[in-house]
Coordinates of C-alpha atoms in Angstrom, one line a residue:
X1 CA 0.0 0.0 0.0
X2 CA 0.9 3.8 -0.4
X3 CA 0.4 5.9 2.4
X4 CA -0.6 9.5 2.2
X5 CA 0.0 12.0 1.9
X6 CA 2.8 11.1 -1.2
X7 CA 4.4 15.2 -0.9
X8 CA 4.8 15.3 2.7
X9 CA 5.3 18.6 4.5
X10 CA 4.6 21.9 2.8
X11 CA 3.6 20.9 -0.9
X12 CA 0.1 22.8 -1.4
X13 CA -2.0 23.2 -4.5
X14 CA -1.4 19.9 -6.5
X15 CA -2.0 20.2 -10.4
X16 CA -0.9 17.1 -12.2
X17 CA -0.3 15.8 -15.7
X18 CA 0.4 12.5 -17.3
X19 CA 2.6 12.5 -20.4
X20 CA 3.6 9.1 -21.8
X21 CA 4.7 7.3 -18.5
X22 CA 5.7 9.7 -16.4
X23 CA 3.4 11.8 -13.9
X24 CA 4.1 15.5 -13.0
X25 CA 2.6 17.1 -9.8
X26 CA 3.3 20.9 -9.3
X27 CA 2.7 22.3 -6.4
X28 CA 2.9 25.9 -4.4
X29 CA 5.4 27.5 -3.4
X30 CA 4.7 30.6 -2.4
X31 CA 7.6 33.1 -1.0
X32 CA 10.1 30.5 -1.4
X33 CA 12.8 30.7 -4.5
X34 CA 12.9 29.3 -6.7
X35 CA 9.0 29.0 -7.8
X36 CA 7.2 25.8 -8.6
X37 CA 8.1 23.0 -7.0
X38 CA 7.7 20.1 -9.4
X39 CA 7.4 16.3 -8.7
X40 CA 8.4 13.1 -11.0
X41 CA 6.8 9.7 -10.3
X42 CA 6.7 6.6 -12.9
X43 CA 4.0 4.6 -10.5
X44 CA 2.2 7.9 -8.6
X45 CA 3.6 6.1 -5.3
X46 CA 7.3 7.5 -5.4
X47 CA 7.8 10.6 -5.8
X48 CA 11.3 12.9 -6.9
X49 CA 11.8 16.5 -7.2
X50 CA 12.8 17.4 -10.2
X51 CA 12.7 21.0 -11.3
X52 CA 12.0 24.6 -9.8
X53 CA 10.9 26.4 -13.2
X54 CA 10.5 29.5 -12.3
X55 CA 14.7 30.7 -11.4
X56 CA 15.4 33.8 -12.5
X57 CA 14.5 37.5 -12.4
X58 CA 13.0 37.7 -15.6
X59 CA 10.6 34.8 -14.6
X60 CA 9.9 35.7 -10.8
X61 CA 10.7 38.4 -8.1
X62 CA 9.4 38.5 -4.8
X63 CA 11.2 41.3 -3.1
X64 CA 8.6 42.8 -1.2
X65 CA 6.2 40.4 -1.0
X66 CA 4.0 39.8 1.9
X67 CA 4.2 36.7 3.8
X68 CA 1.9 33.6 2.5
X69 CA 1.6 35.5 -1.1
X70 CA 4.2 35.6 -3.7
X71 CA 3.5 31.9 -5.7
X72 CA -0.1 30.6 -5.4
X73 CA -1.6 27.5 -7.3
X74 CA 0.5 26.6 -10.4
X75 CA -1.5 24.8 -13.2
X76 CA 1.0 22.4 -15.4
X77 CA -0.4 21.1 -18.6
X78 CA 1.0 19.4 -21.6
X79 CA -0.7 20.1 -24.9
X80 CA 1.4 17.2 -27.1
X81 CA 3.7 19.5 -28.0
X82 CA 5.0 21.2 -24.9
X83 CA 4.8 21.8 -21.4
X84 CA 2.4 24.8 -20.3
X85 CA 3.1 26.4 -16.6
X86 CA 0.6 29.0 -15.3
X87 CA 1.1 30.6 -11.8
X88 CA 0.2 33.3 -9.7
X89 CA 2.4 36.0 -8.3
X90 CA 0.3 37.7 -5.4
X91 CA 2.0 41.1 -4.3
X92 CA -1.0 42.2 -1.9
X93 CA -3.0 39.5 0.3
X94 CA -5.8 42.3 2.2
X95 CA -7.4 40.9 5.5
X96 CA -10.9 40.9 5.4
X97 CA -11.8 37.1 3.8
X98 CA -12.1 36.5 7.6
X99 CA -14.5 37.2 9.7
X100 CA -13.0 39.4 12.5
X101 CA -10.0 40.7 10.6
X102 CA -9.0 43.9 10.0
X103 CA -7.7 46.0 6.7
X104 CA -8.5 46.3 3.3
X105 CA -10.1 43.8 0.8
X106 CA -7.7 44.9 -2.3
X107 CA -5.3 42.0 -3.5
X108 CA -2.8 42.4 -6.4
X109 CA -2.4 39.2 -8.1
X110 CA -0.7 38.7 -11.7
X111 CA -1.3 35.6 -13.7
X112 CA 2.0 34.4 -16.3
X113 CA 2.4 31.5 -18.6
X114 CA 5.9 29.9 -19.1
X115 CA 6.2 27.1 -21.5
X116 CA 9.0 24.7 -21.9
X117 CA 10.1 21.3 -24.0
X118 CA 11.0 19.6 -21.2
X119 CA 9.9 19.3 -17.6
X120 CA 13.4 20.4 -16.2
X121 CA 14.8 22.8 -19.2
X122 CA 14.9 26.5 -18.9
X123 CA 11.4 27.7 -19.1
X124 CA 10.0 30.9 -21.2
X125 CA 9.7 34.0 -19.9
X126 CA 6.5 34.9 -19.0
X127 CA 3.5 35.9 -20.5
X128 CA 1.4 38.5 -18.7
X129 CA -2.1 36.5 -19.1
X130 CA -4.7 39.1 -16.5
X131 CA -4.9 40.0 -12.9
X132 CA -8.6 39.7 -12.1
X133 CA -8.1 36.8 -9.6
X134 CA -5.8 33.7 -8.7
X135 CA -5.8 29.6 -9.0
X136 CA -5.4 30.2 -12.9
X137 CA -6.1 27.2 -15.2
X138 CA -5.1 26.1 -18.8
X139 CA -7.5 24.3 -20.1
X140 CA -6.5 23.0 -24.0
X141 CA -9.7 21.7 -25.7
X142 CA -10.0 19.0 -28.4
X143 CA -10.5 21.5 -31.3
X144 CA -7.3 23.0 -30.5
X145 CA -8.6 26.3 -29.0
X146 CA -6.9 27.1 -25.4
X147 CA -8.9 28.6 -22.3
X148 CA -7.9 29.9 -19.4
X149 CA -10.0 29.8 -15.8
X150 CA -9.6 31.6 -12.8
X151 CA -11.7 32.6 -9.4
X152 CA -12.8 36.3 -10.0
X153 CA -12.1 38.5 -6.7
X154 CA -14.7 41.4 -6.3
X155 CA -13.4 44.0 -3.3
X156 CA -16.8 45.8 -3.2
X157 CA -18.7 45.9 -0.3
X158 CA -21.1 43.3 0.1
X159 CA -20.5 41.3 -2.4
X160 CA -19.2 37.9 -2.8
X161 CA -15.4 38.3 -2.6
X162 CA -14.9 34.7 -4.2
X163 CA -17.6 36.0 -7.4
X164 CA -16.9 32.4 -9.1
X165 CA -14.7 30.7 -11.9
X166 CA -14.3 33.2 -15.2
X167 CA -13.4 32.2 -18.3
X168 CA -11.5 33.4 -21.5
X169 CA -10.0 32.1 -24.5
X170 CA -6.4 32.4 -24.7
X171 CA -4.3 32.8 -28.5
X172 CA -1.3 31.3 -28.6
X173 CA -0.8 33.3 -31.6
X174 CA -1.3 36.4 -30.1
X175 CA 0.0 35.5 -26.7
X176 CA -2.8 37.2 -25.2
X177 CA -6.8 36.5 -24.0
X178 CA -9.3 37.2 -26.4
X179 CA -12.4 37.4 -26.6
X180 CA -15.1 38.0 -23.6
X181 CA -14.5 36.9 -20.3
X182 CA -17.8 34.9 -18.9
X183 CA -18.5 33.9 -15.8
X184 CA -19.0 29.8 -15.8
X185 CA -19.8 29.0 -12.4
X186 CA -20.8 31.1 -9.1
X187 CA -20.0 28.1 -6.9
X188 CA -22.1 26.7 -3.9
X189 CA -23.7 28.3 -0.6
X190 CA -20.6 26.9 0.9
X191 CA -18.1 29.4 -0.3
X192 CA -15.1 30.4 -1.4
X193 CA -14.7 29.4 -4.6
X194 CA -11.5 28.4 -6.1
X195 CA -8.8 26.6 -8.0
X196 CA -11.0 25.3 -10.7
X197 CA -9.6 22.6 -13.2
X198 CA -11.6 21.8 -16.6
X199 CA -11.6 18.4 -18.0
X200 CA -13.4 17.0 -21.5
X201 CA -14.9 13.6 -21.7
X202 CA -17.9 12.0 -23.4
X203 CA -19.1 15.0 -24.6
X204 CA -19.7 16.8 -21.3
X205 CA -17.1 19.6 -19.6
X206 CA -16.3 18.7 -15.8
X207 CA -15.1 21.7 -13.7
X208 CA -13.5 20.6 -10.4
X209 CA -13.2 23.5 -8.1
X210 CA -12.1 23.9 -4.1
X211 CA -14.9 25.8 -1.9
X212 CA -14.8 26.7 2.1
X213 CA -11.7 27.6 2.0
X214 CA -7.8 26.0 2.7
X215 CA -9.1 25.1 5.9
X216 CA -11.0 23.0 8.1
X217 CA -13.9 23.6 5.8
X218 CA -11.9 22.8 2.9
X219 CA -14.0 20.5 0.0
X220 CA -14.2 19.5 -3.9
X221 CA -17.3 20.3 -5.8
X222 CA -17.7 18.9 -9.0
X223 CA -19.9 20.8 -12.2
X224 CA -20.3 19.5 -15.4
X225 CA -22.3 21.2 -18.6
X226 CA -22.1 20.2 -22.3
X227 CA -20.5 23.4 -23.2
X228 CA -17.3 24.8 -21.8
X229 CA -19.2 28.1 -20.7
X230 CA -22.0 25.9 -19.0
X231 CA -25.0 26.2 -17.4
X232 CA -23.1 24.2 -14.9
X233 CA -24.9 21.3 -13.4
X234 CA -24.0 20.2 -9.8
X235 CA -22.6 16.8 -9.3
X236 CA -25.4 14.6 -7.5
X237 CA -23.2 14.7 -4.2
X238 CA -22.2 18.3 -5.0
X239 CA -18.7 17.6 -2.6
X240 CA -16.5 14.3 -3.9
X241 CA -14.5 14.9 -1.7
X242 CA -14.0 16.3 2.3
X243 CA -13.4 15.4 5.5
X244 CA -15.0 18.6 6.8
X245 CA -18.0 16.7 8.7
X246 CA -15.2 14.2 10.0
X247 CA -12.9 15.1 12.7
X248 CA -12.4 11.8 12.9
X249 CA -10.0 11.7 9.6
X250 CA -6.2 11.5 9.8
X251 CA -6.0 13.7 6.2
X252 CA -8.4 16.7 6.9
X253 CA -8.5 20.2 5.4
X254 CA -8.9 17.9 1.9
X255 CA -9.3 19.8 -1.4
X256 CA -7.7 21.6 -3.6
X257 CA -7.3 18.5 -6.0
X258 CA -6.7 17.8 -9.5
X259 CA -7.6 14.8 -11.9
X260 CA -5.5 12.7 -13.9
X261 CA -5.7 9.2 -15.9
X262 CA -3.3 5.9 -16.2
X263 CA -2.6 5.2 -19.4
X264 CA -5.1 2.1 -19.2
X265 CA -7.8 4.9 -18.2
X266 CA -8.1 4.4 -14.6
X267 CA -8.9 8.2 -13.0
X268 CA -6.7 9.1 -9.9
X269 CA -7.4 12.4 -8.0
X270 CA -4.2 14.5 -6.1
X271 CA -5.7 17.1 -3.7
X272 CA -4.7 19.3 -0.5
X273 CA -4.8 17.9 2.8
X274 CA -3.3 18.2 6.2
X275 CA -2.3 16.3 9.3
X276 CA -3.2 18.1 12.7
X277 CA -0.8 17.6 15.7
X278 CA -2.9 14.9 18.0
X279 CA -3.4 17.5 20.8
X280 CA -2.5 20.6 19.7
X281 CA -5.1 20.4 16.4
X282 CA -2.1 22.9 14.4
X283 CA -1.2 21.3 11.4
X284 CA 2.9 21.7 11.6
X285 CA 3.8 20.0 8.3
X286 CA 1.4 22.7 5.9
X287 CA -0.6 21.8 3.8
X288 CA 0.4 18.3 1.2
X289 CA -0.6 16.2 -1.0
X290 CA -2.3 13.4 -1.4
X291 CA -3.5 11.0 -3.9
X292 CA -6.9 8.2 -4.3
X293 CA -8.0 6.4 -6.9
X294 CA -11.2 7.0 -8.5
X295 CA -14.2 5.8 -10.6
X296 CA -16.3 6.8 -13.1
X297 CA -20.4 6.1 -12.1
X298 CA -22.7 4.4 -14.5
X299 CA -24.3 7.7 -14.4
X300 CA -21.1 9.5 -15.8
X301 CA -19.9 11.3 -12.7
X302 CA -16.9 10.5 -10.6
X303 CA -17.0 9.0 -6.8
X304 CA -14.4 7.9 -4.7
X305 CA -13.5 4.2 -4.6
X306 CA -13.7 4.1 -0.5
X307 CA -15.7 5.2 1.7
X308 CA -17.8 8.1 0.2
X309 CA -16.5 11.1 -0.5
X310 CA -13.4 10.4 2.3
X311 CA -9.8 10.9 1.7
X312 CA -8.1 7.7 2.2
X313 CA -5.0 7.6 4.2
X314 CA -3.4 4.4 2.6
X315 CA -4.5 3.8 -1.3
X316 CA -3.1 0.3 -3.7
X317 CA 0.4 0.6 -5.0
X318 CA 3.4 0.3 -4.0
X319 CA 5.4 1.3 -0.6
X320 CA 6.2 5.6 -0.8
X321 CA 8.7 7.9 0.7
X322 CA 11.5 6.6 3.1
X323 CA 11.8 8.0 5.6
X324 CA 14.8 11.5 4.9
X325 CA 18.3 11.2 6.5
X326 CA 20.6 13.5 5.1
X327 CA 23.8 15.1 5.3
X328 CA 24.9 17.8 3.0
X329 CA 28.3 18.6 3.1
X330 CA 27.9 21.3 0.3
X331 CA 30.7 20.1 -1.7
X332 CA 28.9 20.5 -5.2
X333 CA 28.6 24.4 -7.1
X334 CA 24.8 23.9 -6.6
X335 CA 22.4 24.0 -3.5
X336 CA 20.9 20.3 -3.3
X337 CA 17.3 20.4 -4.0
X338 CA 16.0 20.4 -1.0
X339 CA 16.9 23.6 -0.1
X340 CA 15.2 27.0 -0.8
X341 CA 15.5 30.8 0.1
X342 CA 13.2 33.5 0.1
X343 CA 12.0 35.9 -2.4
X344 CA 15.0 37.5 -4.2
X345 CA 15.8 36.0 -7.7
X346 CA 19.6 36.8 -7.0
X347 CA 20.7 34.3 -4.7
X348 CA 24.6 35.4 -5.2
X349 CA 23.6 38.3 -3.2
X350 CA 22.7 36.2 -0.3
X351 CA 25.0 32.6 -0.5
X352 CA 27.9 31.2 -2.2
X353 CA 29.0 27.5 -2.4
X354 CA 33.1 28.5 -4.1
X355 CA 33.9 31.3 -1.8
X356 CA 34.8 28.7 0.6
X357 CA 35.2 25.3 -0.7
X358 CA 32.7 22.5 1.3
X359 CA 31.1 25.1 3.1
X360 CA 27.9 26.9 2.6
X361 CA 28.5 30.7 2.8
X362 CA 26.0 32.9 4.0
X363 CA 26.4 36.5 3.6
X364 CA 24.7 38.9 6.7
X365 CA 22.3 40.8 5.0
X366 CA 18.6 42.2 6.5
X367 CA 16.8 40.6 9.6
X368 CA 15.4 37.5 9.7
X369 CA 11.8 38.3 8.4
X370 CA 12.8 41.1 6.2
X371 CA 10.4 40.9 3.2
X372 CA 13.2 41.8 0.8
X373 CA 16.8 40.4 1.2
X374 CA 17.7 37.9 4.2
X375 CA 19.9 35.5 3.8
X376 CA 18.2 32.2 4.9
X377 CA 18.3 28.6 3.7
X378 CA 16.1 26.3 4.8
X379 CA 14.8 22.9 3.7
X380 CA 11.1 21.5 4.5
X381 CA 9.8 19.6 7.9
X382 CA 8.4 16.3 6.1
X383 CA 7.6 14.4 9.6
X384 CA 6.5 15.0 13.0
X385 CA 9.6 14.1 14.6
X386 CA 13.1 14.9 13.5
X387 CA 16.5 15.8 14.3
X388 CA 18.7 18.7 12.5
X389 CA 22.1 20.2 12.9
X390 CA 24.6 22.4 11.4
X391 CA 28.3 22.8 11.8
X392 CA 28.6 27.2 11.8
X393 CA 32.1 29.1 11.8
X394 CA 31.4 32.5 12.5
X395 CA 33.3 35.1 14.4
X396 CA 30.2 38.4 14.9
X397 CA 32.0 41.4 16.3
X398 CA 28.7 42.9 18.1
X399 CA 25.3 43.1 18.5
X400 CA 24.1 43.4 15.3
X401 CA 25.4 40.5 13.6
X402 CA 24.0 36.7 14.4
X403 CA 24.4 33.3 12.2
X404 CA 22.5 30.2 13.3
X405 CA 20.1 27.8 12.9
X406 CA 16.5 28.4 12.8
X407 CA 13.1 26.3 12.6
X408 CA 11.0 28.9 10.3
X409 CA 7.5 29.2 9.2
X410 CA 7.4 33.0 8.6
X411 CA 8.6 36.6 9.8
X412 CA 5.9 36.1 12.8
X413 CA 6.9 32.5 13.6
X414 CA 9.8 31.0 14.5
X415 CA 12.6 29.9 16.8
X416 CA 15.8 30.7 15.9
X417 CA 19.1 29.4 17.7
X418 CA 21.8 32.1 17.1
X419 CA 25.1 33.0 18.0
X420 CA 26.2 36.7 18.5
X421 CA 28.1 38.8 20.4
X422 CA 28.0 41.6 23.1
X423 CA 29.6 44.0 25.7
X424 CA 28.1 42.2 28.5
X425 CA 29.1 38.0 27.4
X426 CA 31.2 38.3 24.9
X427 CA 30.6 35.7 22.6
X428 CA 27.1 33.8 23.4
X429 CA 24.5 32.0 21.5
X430 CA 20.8 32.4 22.6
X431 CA 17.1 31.5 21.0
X432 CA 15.1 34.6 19.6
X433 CA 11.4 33.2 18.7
X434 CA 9.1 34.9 17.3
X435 CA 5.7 34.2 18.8
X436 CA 2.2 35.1 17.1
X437 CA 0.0 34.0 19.5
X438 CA 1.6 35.8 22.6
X439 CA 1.1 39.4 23.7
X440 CA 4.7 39.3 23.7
X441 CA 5.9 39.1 20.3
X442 CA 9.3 39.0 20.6
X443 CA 11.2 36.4 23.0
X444 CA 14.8 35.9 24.3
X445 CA 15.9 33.8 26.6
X446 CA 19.1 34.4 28.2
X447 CA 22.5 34.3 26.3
X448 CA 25.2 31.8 27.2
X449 CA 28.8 32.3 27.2
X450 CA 30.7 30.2 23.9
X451 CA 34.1 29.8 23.5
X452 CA 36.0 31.1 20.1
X453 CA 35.9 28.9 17.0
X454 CA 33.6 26.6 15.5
X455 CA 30.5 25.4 17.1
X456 CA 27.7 22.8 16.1
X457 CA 24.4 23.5 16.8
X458 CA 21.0 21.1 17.0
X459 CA 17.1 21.2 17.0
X460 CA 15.5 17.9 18.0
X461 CA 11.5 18.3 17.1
X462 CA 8.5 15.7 18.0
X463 CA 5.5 16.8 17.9
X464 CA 5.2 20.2 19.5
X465 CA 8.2 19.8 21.4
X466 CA 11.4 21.6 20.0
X467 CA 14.6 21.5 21.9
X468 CA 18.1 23.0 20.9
X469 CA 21.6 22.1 22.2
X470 CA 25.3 23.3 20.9
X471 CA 28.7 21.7 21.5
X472 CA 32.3 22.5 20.2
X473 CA 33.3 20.0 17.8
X474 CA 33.5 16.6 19.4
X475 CA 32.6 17.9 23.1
X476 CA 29.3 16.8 24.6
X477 CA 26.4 18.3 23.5
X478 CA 24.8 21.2 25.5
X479 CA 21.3 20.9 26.0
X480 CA 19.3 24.4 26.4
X481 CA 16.8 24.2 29.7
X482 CA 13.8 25.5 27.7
X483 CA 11.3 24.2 25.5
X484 CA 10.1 25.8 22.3
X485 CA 6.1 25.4 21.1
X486 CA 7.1 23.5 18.0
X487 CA 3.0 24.1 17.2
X488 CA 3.5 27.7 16.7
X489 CA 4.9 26.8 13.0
X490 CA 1.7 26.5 11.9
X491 CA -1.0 27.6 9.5
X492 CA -3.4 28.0 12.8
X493 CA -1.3 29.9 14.9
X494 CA -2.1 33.3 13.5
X495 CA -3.9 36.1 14.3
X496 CA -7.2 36.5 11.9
X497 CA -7.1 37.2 8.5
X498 CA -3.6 36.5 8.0
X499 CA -2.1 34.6 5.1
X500 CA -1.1 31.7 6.1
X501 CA -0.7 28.8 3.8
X502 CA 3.1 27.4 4.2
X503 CA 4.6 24.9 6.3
X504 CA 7.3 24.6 8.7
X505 CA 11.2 25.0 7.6
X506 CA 14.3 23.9 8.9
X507 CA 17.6 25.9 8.0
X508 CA 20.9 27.9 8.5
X509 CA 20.4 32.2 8.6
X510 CA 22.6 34.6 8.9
X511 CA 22.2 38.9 9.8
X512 CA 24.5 41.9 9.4
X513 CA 22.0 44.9 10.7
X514 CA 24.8 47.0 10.8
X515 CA 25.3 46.6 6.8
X516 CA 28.7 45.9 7.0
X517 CA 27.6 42.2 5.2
X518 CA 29.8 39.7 8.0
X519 CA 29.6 35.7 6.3
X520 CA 28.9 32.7 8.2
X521 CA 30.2 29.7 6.9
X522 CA 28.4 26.4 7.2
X523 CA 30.1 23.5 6.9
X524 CA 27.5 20.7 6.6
X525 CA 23.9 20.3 7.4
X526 CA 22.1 17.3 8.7
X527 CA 18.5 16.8 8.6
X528 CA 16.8 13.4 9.7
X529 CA 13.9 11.8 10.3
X530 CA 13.2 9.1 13.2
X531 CA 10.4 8.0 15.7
X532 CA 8.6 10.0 18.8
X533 CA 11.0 10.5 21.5
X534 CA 8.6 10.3 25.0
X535 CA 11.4 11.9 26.8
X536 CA 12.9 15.6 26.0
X537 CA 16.5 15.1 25.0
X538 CA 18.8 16.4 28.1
X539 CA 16.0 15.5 30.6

């Protein structure tokens, strides 16, 4: 069997696409670079990564972007000829899609088009496509003709903000839209209407859409009509798939999902879900992906293969992921994979891997949560429990200048084990965690006294717990006497209205406040993944 989810950890927003024998699954990846994060299977069990498209300034910047925008929802299709890439860029989220939040309801969000031969070459630039909305779609029709969906956002007061799916005909020719945009689907009483997908088959147009938003509410509605700007008719169950009325479901927040056929015809549905901590109900590892197998009814619509309309958490095929244990020692002129940064597309700016040999060199550049330019390399949490170090030479001549190693989510959440220096204790390391559901935002706890040199550092994670310890290179580890609210690198923990749609991070960061741009040098990183520890390590 294949257990679920298949993208563990933060891989939101699945859209996948069959060519030949291999499967593609894109997924978000919002104000990480680079954009896109694209999967490669042969059996839709094992999954590789196996290309970040969008790399380069011309293709994507996100300097300045909030937290939880940048990439939304990328659509990848393959029209027999090439692959087709749509995405969002969203440079303004606004706060009032929830009840009880404050600030404005404008959102600035630009929908592009790359294209590329292969599924790891250098993409196009980008075609401009519109801005009326986000989750854009390329749907390419039997006749040849090419259409693009996308949820329409309407800022007025007292309307609908999520007004339903629009669509318009797009020329290749041109390399524009044409023609009138129309309105195909308002969506349900439940809401929030989004991330449609359009599909062709025995004459009738299916439109898969996610409604009730990313959360707890989350569900796919299926629509079908007999010509691609409808009337839409509502799928007998109207939901295929949810576990919104079962809090008894290991995958919940399901949705978000995408449809794609075997080459012997069998239909298999990748979709959104997540895994809340057992008694925290925070859902640490994001939002992933998942994948069922599905069937096509007598009376031509599609229903799940289990139990009705309920993600399954293990599905036929063959054994998934292994569990990750890594060690990069950074001895190659490219970051491994696994690795991202956030928002600038000029990563030379931030980190070099030949300015030292072996060692991961990271430049001090803003603070850590600077929308802009910070210099900090992370790689996903994909499990519950893990263990992480780092091996840092860094000599900081005051206040103003800390390298370390930091478990991330965004600039309001995290904990972040650095070392520094002062008047007062010299040369010390300390945990700065940002917290965002304390009236105290910022927290310190005390700084400890480190001798010159070299110093390892480690974060041990399971569940909600998070512990740190240091050493000097082959001494004993040096366990810290507090604990850290692992749950805190989470969607939920937020104050309302806030965009949060990410996951938790694990990585090395470095700051020069003063702007005098001090380097850290890192000379390995170690990230693995193991089983619950009842007891706190140190205790």
């Amino acid at each position: 069997m294949t257990r679920n989810p298949i993208l563990p950890g933060f891989n939101p927003d699945p859209s996948i696409v069959r060519v030949g024998a291999d499967y593609y699954v894109a997924t978000s990846t919002f104000e990480w670079f680079p954009g896109v994060q694209i999967h490669h299977s042969r059996n839709l069990a094992n999954w590789t990564p196996v290309s970040r498209p969008l790399n380069r300034a011309a293709q994507l910047d996100m300097r300045g972007d909030p937290d939880g925008c940048g990439i939304w929802a990328p659509c990848l299709s393959h029209d027999g000829e090439r692959f087709h890439l749509i995405y969002t860029d969203v440079k303004r989220y606004g706060r009032t899609t929830v009840g009880g939040a404050s600030g404005a309801s404008l959102r600035d969000f630009h929908n592009y088009l790359v294209t590329c031969d292969t599924i790891d070459g250098d993409w196009s630039d980008p075609i401009r496509l519109n801005s009326s909305g986000f989750d854009p779609s390329l749907f390419h029709d039997d006749d040849g003709r090419k259409w693009l969906l996308n949820m329409l956002w309407d800022h007025r007061p007292g309307r609908n903000r999520f007004a339903g799916i629009v669509a318009q005909e797009y020329s290749p020719e041109a390399q524009k839209l044409i023609g009138e945009r129309v309105n195909i689907f308002p969506g349900t009483p439940l809401g929030l209407t989004e991330a449609p997908h359009l599909y062709r088959r025995d004459g009738w147009y299916y439109l898969l859409t996610a409604e009730g938003g990313t959360g707890w509410n989350h569900a796919v509605t299926m629509a079908r009509a007999r010509s691609l700007t409808g009337p839409y008719e509502l799928h007998p169950d109207t939901y295929i798939l949810s576990s919104r009325t079962r809090p008894d479901a290991p995958l919940q927040r399901a949705g978000h999902a995408d449809l794609v056929e075997t080459p012997s015809g069998e239909p298999w549905l990748v979709y959104l879900c997540g895994r809340p901590l057992p008694n925290r109900g925070r859902c640490v590892l994001g939002r992933e992906t998942a994948i069922q197998p599905m069937r096509w009814g007598e009376d031509g619509w599609l229903y799940t293969t289990g139990e009705k309309g309920m993600p399954m958490l293990e599905v036929p095929g063959p054994e998934g992921r292994a569990p990750a244990d890594t060690k990069d020692d950074f001895d190659t002129p490219a970051l491994p994979i696994d690795f991202q940064w956030l928002r600038t597309p000029e990563p030379e700016t931030i980190f070099s891997l030949t300015a030292r040999p072996g060692h991961l060199r990271l430049h001090g550049r803003e603070t850590i949560g600077s929308l802009f330019t910070q210099a900090l390399i992370a790689r996903r949490q994909q499990a519950f429990c893990y263990s992480a170090s780092c091996a840092l030479d860094y000599a900081p001549q005051h206040f103003q200048q800390a390298a370390g190693l930091v478990a991330y989510y965004n600039a309001s959440k995290f904990h972040y084990l650095h070392v520094s220096r002062d008047e007062e204790n010299g040369r010390h390391i300390r945990v700065m965690s940002a917290l965002p559901d304390s009236p105290q935002a910022d927290s310190f706890t005390a700084p400890i006294p480190i001798p010159e040199g070299p110093v390892e550092l480690r974060c041990e994670v399971d569940y909600e717990r998070l512990c740190f310890a240091w050493r000097v290179p082959g001494g004993d580890w040096q366990w810290l006497a507090e604990q850290f609210d692992a749950s805190i690198l989470s969607d939920e923990a937020s104050s309302p209205g806030m965009a949060n749609f990410t996951g938790a991070f694990i990585g090395m960061a470095c700051q020069d406040m003063s702007g005098a741009g001090l380097h850290a040098d890192f000379d390995w990183f170690a990230y693995r993944e193991r089983d619950f520890s009842p007891r706190a390590p140190g205790a």
